[in-house]
Short mmCIF file of C-alpha atoms and ligand atoms in Angstrom, two decimals:
data_model
loop_
_atom_site.label_atom_id
_atom_site.label_comp_id
_atom_site.label_asym_id
_atom_site.label_seq_id
_atom_site.Cartn_x
_atom_site.Cartn_y
_atom_site.Cartn_z
CA MET C 2 -177.86 -124.85 24.44
CA ALA C 3 -175.65 -123.79 21.70
CA SER C 4 -172.19 -125.59 21.08
CA VAL C 5 -169.19 -123.37 21.45
CA ALA C 6 -168.84 -121.66 17.85
CA ARG C 7 -165.87 -122.71 15.75
CA SER C 8 -164.31 -120.22 13.24
CA LEU C 9 -161.54 -120.67 10.83
CA THR C 10 -158.99 -117.90 10.38
CA THR C 11 -158.97 -118.69 6.58
CA CYS C 12 -162.34 -118.91 6.04
CA ILE C 13 -164.44 -115.69 4.32
CA PHE C 14 -167.81 -116.32 5.86
CA CYS C 15 -166.28 -116.58 9.48
CA LYS C 16 -164.41 -113.41 8.66
CA ILE C 17 -167.60 -111.83 7.68
CA VAL C 18 -168.95 -112.98 11.02
CA LYS C 19 -166.29 -111.26 13.06
CA GLY C 20 -166.38 -108.04 11.15
CA GLU C 21 -163.06 -108.63 9.54
CA ILE C 22 -164.36 -108.49 6.03
CA PRO C 23 -167.53 -106.06 5.51
CA SER C 24 -170.92 -106.95 4.24
CA PHE C 25 -174.40 -105.80 3.85
CA LYS C 26 -175.74 -107.08 6.86
CA LEU C 27 -179.48 -108.04 7.19
CA VAL C 28 -180.50 -109.81 10.44
CA GLU C 29 -177.92 -111.34 13.06
CA THR C 30 -179.01 -113.67 15.95
CA ASP C 31 -176.60 -115.34 18.59
CA LEU C 32 -176.49 -118.04 16.35
CA SER C 33 -176.62 -116.81 12.74
CA TYR C 34 -175.72 -113.93 10.40
CA SER C 35 -177.30 -112.77 7.33
CA PHE C 36 -176.18 -110.52 4.50
CA LEU C 37 -176.45 -109.69 0.95
CA ASP C 38 -174.79 -111.93 -1.82
CA ILE C 39 -172.07 -109.91 -3.59
CA GLY C 40 -172.67 -111.69 -6.55
CA PRO C 41 -176.29 -111.89 -6.81
CA LEU C 42 -178.48 -113.91 -8.84
CA SER C 43 -181.46 -111.64 -8.33
CA ARG C 44 -181.84 -108.09 -6.61
CA GLY C 45 -182.30 -109.26 -2.85
CA HIS C 46 -180.18 -112.33 -3.15
CA ALA C 47 -179.13 -113.03 0.55
CA LEU C 48 -177.05 -115.45 2.60
CA ILE C 49 -178.09 -116.73 5.94
CA ILE C 50 -174.62 -118.31 7.70
CA PRO C 51 -174.42 -120.06 11.03
CA LYS C 52 -171.69 -118.07 13.35
CA ASP C 53 -170.24 -121.90 13.61
CA HIS C 54 -167.60 -122.98 11.35
CA ALA C 55 -169.07 -126.06 9.34
CA ALA C 56 -168.23 -126.84 6.02
CA LYS C 57 -171.45 -128.98 5.17
CA LEU C 58 -174.90 -129.51 6.59
CA HIS C 59 -174.37 -132.69 8.05
CA GLU C 60 -171.59 -130.99 10.21
CA LEU C 61 -173.62 -128.32 11.55
CA PRO C 62 -175.45 -128.62 15.34
CA ASN C 63 -178.88 -128.72 14.95
CA GLU C 64 -179.71 -125.64 16.68
CA TYR C 65 -178.00 -123.39 14.06
CA LEU C 66 -180.09 -125.26 11.43
CA ALA C 67 -183.53 -124.28 13.57
CA ASP C 68 -182.25 -120.82 13.91
CA ALA C 69 -181.61 -120.11 10.09
CA MET C 70 -184.81 -120.86 8.58
CA PRO C 71 -186.98 -118.33 10.42
CA ILE C 72 -184.50 -115.89 9.11
CA ALA C 73 -185.34 -116.96 5.67
CA LYS C 74 -188.59 -116.59 6.07
CA LYS C 75 -188.25 -112.89 7.51
CA ILE C 76 -185.87 -112.30 4.59
CA ALA C 77 -188.39 -113.28 2.17
CA ALA C 78 -191.26 -111.45 3.88
CA ALA C 79 -189.40 -108.45 4.10
CA GLN C 80 -189.17 -108.43 0.31
CA GLY C 81 -192.52 -109.06 -0.17
CA LEU C 82 -191.30 -112.32 -2.05
CA GLU C 83 -193.96 -114.72 -3.69
CA ASN C 84 -191.55 -116.37 -6.12
CA TYR C 85 -188.17 -117.52 -4.45
CA ASN C 86 -185.61 -120.55 -3.80
CA ILE C 87 -183.71 -121.62 -0.68
CA LEU C 88 -180.72 -123.13 -1.60
CA GLN C 89 -177.97 -124.83 0.25
CA ASN C 90 -175.08 -126.48 -1.43
CA ASN C 91 -172.66 -129.00 -0.05
CA GLY C 92 -169.57 -129.95 -1.91
CA ARG C 93 -167.98 -128.65 -4.92
CA ILE C 94 -169.71 -130.66 -7.80
CA ALA C 95 -172.92 -129.80 -5.92
CA HIS C 96 -171.72 -125.88 -6.74
CA GLN C 97 -170.52 -125.37 -3.21
CA GLU C 98 -167.93 -122.55 -3.51
CA VAL C 99 -167.59 -121.50 0.13
CA ASP C 100 -166.89 -124.20 2.61
CA HIS C 101 -168.88 -122.57 5.19
CA VAL C 102 -172.56 -123.78 5.61
CA HIS C 103 -174.70 -120.94 3.83
CA PHE C 104 -178.59 -120.68 2.88
CA HIS C 105 -179.14 -118.47 -0.22
CA VAL C 106 -182.72 -116.75 -0.05
CA ILE C 107 -182.80 -116.18 -4.03
CA PRO C 108 -185.83 -114.09 -5.10
CA LYS C 109 -187.40 -115.38 -8.66
CA PRO C 110 -189.16 -112.06 -9.78
CA SER C 111 -189.60 -113.51 -13.12
CA ALA C 112 -189.88 -116.48 -15.09
CA SER C 113 -186.57 -115.28 -17.28
CA ASP C 114 -183.41 -117.51 -17.12
CA ASP C 115 -181.62 -113.91 -16.70
CA GLU C 116 -182.55 -113.46 -13.01
CA GLY C 117 -182.84 -115.63 -9.76
CA LEU C 118 -182.19 -119.33 -10.12
CA VAL C 119 -182.08 -121.35 -13.04
CA VAL C 120 -182.58 -125.33 -11.85
CA GLY C 121 -181.69 -128.35 -14.28
CA TRP C 122 -183.99 -131.45 -13.22
CA PRO C 123 -183.06 -134.27 -14.82
CA ALA C 124 -185.93 -136.38 -13.87
CA LYS C 125 -186.09 -139.91 -14.57
CA PRO C 126 -189.04 -142.80 -14.16
CA ALA C 127 -187.94 -144.54 -11.08
CA ASP C 128 -187.89 -148.55 -10.89
CA LYS C 129 -190.42 -149.48 -8.38
CA GLU C 130 -188.86 -152.40 -6.98
CA ASP C 131 -185.55 -150.19 -6.70
CA LEU C 132 -187.52 -147.68 -4.86
CA LYS C 133 -188.93 -150.39 -2.43
CA ALA C 134 -185.44 -151.71 -1.72
CA LEU C 135 -184.23 -148.20 -1.11
CA GLN C 136 -186.87 -147.10 0.89
CA GLN C 137 -186.43 -150.13 3.30
CA GLU C 138 -182.63 -149.52 3.64
CA LEU C 139 -183.33 -145.96 4.36
CA ALA C 140 -185.90 -146.23 6.86
CA SER C 141 -184.03 -148.96 8.98
CA LYS C 142 -180.93 -146.84 9.10
CA LEU C 143 -182.77 -143.49 9.79
CA SER C 144 -184.61 -145.04 12.46
CA LYS C 145 -181.04 -145.65 14.06
CA LEU C 146 -179.49 -142.12 13.67
P1 5GP E 146 -171.86 -121.16 -3.01
O1 5GP E 146 -171.73 -121.37 -4.55
O2 5GP E 146 -170.89 -121.97 -2.25
O3 5GP E 146 -173.51 -122.06 -2.43
O4 5GP E 146 -172.40 -119.67 -2.88
C1 5GP E 146 -171.29 -118.85 -2.35
C2 5GP E 146 -172.13 -117.38 -2.46
O5 5GP E 146 -171.19 -116.56 -1.54
C3 5GP E 146 -171.98 -116.87 -3.98
O6 5GP E 146 -173.24 -116.77 -4.21
C4 5GP E 146 -171.28 -115.62 -3.89
O7 5GP E 146 -171.52 -114.72 -4.70
C5 5GP E 146 -171.15 -115.47 -2.37
N1 5GP E 146 -170.15 -114.60 -1.99
C6 5GP E 146 -168.52 -115.34 -1.83
N2 5GP E 146 -167.75 -114.46 -1.43
C7 5GP E 146 -168.74 -113.22 -0.88
C8 5GP E 146 -168.26 -112.36 0.14
O8 5GP E 146 -167.15 -112.21 0.52
N3 5GP E 146 -169.26 -111.25 0.21
C9 5GP E 146 -170.72 -111.64 -0.11
N4 5GP E 146 -171.60 -110.73 0.37
N5 5GP E 146 -171.05 -112.76 -0.54
C10 5GP E 146 -170.16 -113.85 -1.18
ZN1 ZN E 147 -166.21 -120.13 8.40
#
C-alpha cells in the first residue's frame, strides 16, 4: 500500500509532478514520474522521481524505490543503452542540487569525458582489521533495522 504522497509547494520537482512546471515526460506510474533532464550530461539523460516529497533516499518509503528501478531499466532499454550510469545523489557535498529524491539515467555513449558521467574514484587500500571491525559493527546494526 502506498503511503500518502507529500509535496512541497516550493520544490521544483513536486511542481513538475503536478504539471505546474513543464517537462519532457517519459513514463509515469502511480508512484513515479520520469522526464528528460534539462541540463543533460549526454543525449537521453533522464530523471526518475517519486511522487512523494522526500529530500533524501533514506527518507523515502520503500514502495517508491521499488517502483523507480524498473522505470530506469525501461528508459535504458528504450534507448538501447549498453553503457550508462544510474546515479542518485544525497546532500550538497555529494552533488545533490535538487532536494527531492531523483535517479539519473545517464547514457555513456563514448569513453570521452565530454559526454556522460565522469567519475572520480579515489580508492585506497583498506586495512583488513578496520574492515573486520566495521563489518561487525554494521552487520550488527543492520540486523536490527
Ligand atoms: P542533482 O545534482 O540534484 O543530482 O541533479 C539535479 C538535476 O536536475 C540536474 O541534472 C539538473 O539538470 C536537473 N534539473 C534541475 N531543474 C530542472 C528542471 O526544471 N527540469 C528538468 N527537466 N531538469 C532539471
Ligand atoms: Zn518535492
